[in-house]
Amino acid sequence: MSAIGQKRTFGVEAMTKASEISGLDGWFQEWSEHDSSATPLAQIGGTYTIYTGRLTDTEQNALVEILRGLPGWDEASGFYFGNPSEGLGLGTSWEPSGIQVFGHVPAAQWATWDLAFRTAVENAKLPRFLA
């Protein structure tokens, strides 16, 4: 299921500001199948550890807009660069642990998408935690 447009609130215990991080590194948790150097397509699987369960309505809306503005976004399908179930493309999922991303794309597309997402979330100052 695509993360775009979904807004869910989860019972996440209160976290202190000291546990939040800044910067572009340290908040993406790769899954065991994640391999950004695979050829010809990078195999993507991981979670951007964003406090999705405690985002304000304003922050949730900002995150939705960030996701819709990323490279390769297709409004009709809700995926990036194609449909991952068809072999090429990225999908996202809004989870209590953060925004999950999965699929297969060329390594250059993944690098561009990943940097754009990290930068936009950093600029929006959305609350994150270390992976």
mmCIF file of C-alpha atoms in Angstrom:
data_model
loop_
_atom_site.group_PDB
_atom_site.id
_atom_site.type_symbol
_atom_site.label_atom_id
_atom_site.label_comp_id
_atom_site.label_asym_id
_atom_site.label_seq_id
_atom_site.Cartn_x
_atom_site.Cartn_y
_atom_site.Cartn_z
ATOM 1 C CA MET A 1 0.000 0.000 0.000
ATOM 2 C CA SER A 2 1.358 3.421 -0.882
ATOM 3 C CA ALA A 3 2.221 5.880 1.873
ATOM 4 C CA ILE A 4 0.995 8.854 -0.104
ATOM 5 C CA GLY A 5 -2.038 10.492 1.403
ATOM 6 C CA GLN A 6 -2.319 8.086 4.317
ATOM 7 C CA LYS A 7 -2.412 9.674 7.721
ATOM 8 C CA ARG A 8 -2.433 7.356 10.676
ATOM 9 C CA THR A 9 -1.846 7.983 14.328
ATOM 10 C CA PHE A 10 -0.192 5.292 16.417
ATOM 11 C CA GLY A 11 0.252 5.024 20.174
ATOM 12 C CA VAL A 12 3.949 5.787 20.254
ATOM 13 C CA GLU A 13 5.238 6.652 23.684
ATOM 14 C CA ALA A 14 6.508 10.182 24.147
ATOM 15 C CA MET A 15 10.099 10.633 23.047
ATOM 16 C CA THR A 16 12.392 13.383 24.193
ATOM 17 C CA LYS A 17 13.876 15.947 21.860
ATOM 18 C CA ALA A 18 17.301 14.596 22.859
ATOM 19 C CA SER A 19 16.486 11.346 21.046
ATOM 20 C CA GLU A 20 15.784 13.101 17.746
ATOM 21 C CA ILE A 21 18.545 13.534 15.211
ATOM 22 C CA SER A 22 19.554 16.060 12.622
ATOM 23 C CA GLY A 23 21.535 15.627 9.440
ATOM 24 C CA LEU A 24 21.159 13.245 6.531
ATOM 25 C CA ASP A 25 22.781 10.134 8.038
ATOM 26 C CA GLY A 26 21.829 7.594 10.668
ATOM 27 C CA TRP A 27 18.073 7.234 10.202
ATOM 28 C CA PHE A 28 17.682 4.669 7.419
ATOM 29 C CA GLN A 29 17.445 1.059 8.531
ATOM 30 C CA GLU A 30 18.271 -1.309 5.689
ATOM 31 C CA TRP A 31 16.588 -4.690 5.519
ATOM 32 C CA SER A 32 18.680 -7.774 4.864
ATOM 33 C CA GLU A 33 17.670 -7.795 1.179
ATOM 34 C CA HIS A 34 18.657 -4.135 0.626
ATOM 35 C CA ASP A 35 21.533 -3.929 -1.872
ATOM 36 C CA SER A 36 22.036 -0.511 -3.431
ATOM 37 C CA SER A 37 25.014 -1.758 -5.477
ATOM 38 C CA ALA A 38 23.172 -4.636 -7.195
ATOM 39 C CA THR A 39 23.205 -4.557 -10.971
ATOM 40 C CA PRO A 40 21.482 -3.878 -13.212
ATOM 41 C CA LEU A 41 18.876 -2.850 -10.638
ATOM 42 C CA ALA A 42 19.510 -1.923 -7.017
ATOM 43 C CA GLN A 43 17.360 -3.997 -4.668
ATOM 44 C CA ILE A 44 15.804 -1.559 -2.198
ATOM 45 C CA GLY A 45 14.349 -2.389 1.185
ATOM 46 C CA GLY A 46 14.484 -0.285 4.308
ATOM 47 C CA THR A 47 12.799 2.078 6.703
ATOM 48 C CA TYR A 48 13.380 5.786 7.204
ATOM 49 C CA THR A 49 12.956 6.047 10.962
ATOM 50 C CA ILE A 50 10.572 8.976 11.256
ATOM 51 C CA TYR A 51 8.264 9.337 14.264
ATOM 52 C CA THR A 52 5.187 8.829 12.080
ATOM 53 C CA GLY A 53 3.013 8.085 15.100
ATOM 54 C CA ARG A 54 3.549 11.462 16.695
ATOM 55 C CA LEU A 55 3.523 13.811 13.721
ATOM 56 C CA THR A 56 1.209 16.779 13.952
ATOM 57 C CA ASP A 57 -1.329 17.294 11.162
ATOM 58 C CA THR A 58 0.991 19.944 9.707
ATOM 59 C CA GLU A 59 3.951 17.537 9.781
ATOM 60 C CA GLN A 60 1.871 14.727 8.267
ATOM 61 C CA ASN A 61 0.801 17.025 5.441
ATOM 62 C CA ALA A 62 4.414 18.094 4.906
ATOM 63 C CA LEU A 63 5.502 14.444 4.698
ATOM 64 C CA VAL A 64 2.771 13.663 2.167
ATOM 65 C CA GLU A 65 3.886 16.627 0.042
ATOM 66 C CA ILE A 66 7.525 15.534 0.309
ATOM 67 C CA LEU A 67 6.624 12.041 -0.897
ATOM 68 C CA ARG A 68 4.564 13.409 -3.792
ATOM 69 C CA GLY A 69 7.400 15.710 -4.851
ATOM 70 C CA LEU A 70 10.136 13.087 -5.083
ATOM 71 C CA PRO A 71 11.778 12.087 -8.385
ATOM 72 C CA GLY A 72 9.869 9.523 -10.413
ATOM 73 C CA TRP A 73 6.497 10.058 -8.666
ATOM 74 C CA ASP A 74 3.504 8.808 -10.638
ATOM 75 C CA GLU A 75 0.210 10.141 -9.264
ATOM 76 C CA ALA A 76 -1.823 7.486 -11.061
ATOM 77 C CA SER A 77 -0.002 4.468 -9.622
ATOM 78 C CA GLY A 78 1.283 5.862 -6.321
ATOM 79 C CA PHE A 79 4.776 4.526 -7.103
ATOM 80 C CA TYR A 80 8.097 5.931 -8.279
ATOM 81 C CA PHE A 81 9.791 5.005 -11.581
ATOM 82 C CA GLY A 82 7.243 2.223 -12.219
ATOM 83 C CA ASN A 83 5.381 -0.443 -10.261
ATOM 84 C CA PRO A 84 7.639 -2.560 -8.013
ATOM 85 C CA SER A 85 5.334 -5.575 -8.367
ATOM 86 C CA GLU A 86 6.078 -5.489 -12.102
ATOM 87 C CA GLY A 87 9.858 -5.632 -11.562
ATOM 88 C CA LEU A 88 10.895 -1.977 -11.779
ATOM 89 C CA GLY A 89 9.954 0.822 -9.420
ATOM 90 C CA LEU A 90 9.823 1.971 -5.814
ATOM 91 C CA GLY A 91 6.949 1.830 -3.394
ATOM 92 C CA THR A 92 6.509 3.359 0.038
ATOM 93 C CA SER A 93 4.492 2.395 3.058
ATOM 94 C CA TRP A 94 3.567 4.512 6.088
ATOM 95 C CA GLU A 95 4.350 2.367 9.162
ATOM 96 C CA PRO A 96 4.661 2.948 12.941
ATOM 97 C CA SER A 97 8.437 2.564 12.579
ATOM 98 C CA GLY A 98 8.635 5.141 9.782
ATOM 99 C CA ILE A 99 8.398 5.254 6.021
ATOM 100 C CA GLN A 100 9.287 1.950 4.410
ATOM 101 C CA VAL A 101 10.634 1.915 0.874
ATOM 102 C CA PHE A 102 10.930 -1.154 -1.341
ATOM 103 C CA GLY A 103 11.503 -2.154 -4.942
ATOM 104 C CA HIS A 104 14.095 -2.334 -7.704
ATOM 105 C CA VAL A 105 15.515 0.632 -9.627
ATOM 106 C CA PRO A 106 18.833 1.564 -11.246
ATOM 107 C CA ALA A 107 21.377 2.584 -8.592
ATOM 108 C CA ALA A 108 21.533 6.174 -9.918
ATOM 109 C CA GLN A 109 17.751 6.585 -9.541
ATOM 110 C CA TRP A 110 17.913 5.202 -6.003
ATOM 111 C CA ALA A 111 20.731 7.568 -5.044
ATOM 112 C CA THR A 112 18.815 10.564 -6.419
ATOM 113 C CA TRP A 113 15.543 9.545 -4.729
ATOM 114 C CA ASP A 114 17.205 8.763 -1.387
ATOM 115 C CA LEU A 115 19.100 12.074 -1.273
ATOM 116 C CA ALA A 116 15.989 14.047 -2.276
ATOM 117 C CA PHE A 117 13.917 12.362 0.449
ATOM 118 C CA ARG A 118 16.539 12.784 3.183
ATOM 119 C CA THR A 119 17.136 16.417 2.265
ATOM 120 C CA ALA A 120 13.428 17.297 2.172
ATOM 121 C CA VAL A 121 12.760 15.613 5.534
ATOM 122 C CA GLU A 122 15.785 17.368 7.068
ATOM 123 C CA ASN A 123 14.646 20.738 5.696
ATOM 124 C CA ALA A 124 11.117 20.147 7.037
ATOM 125 C CA LYS A 125 12.596 19.274 10.470
ATOM 126 C CA LEU A 126 10.395 16.189 10.810
ATOM 127 C CA PRO A 127 11.167 14.196 13.976
ATOM 128 C CA ARG A 128 13.418 11.181 13.346
ATOM 129 C CA PHE A 129 15.311 8.668 15.430
ATOM 130 C CA LEU A 130 18.483 6.672 14.912
ATOM 131 C CA ALA A 131 18.107 3.407 13.041
#
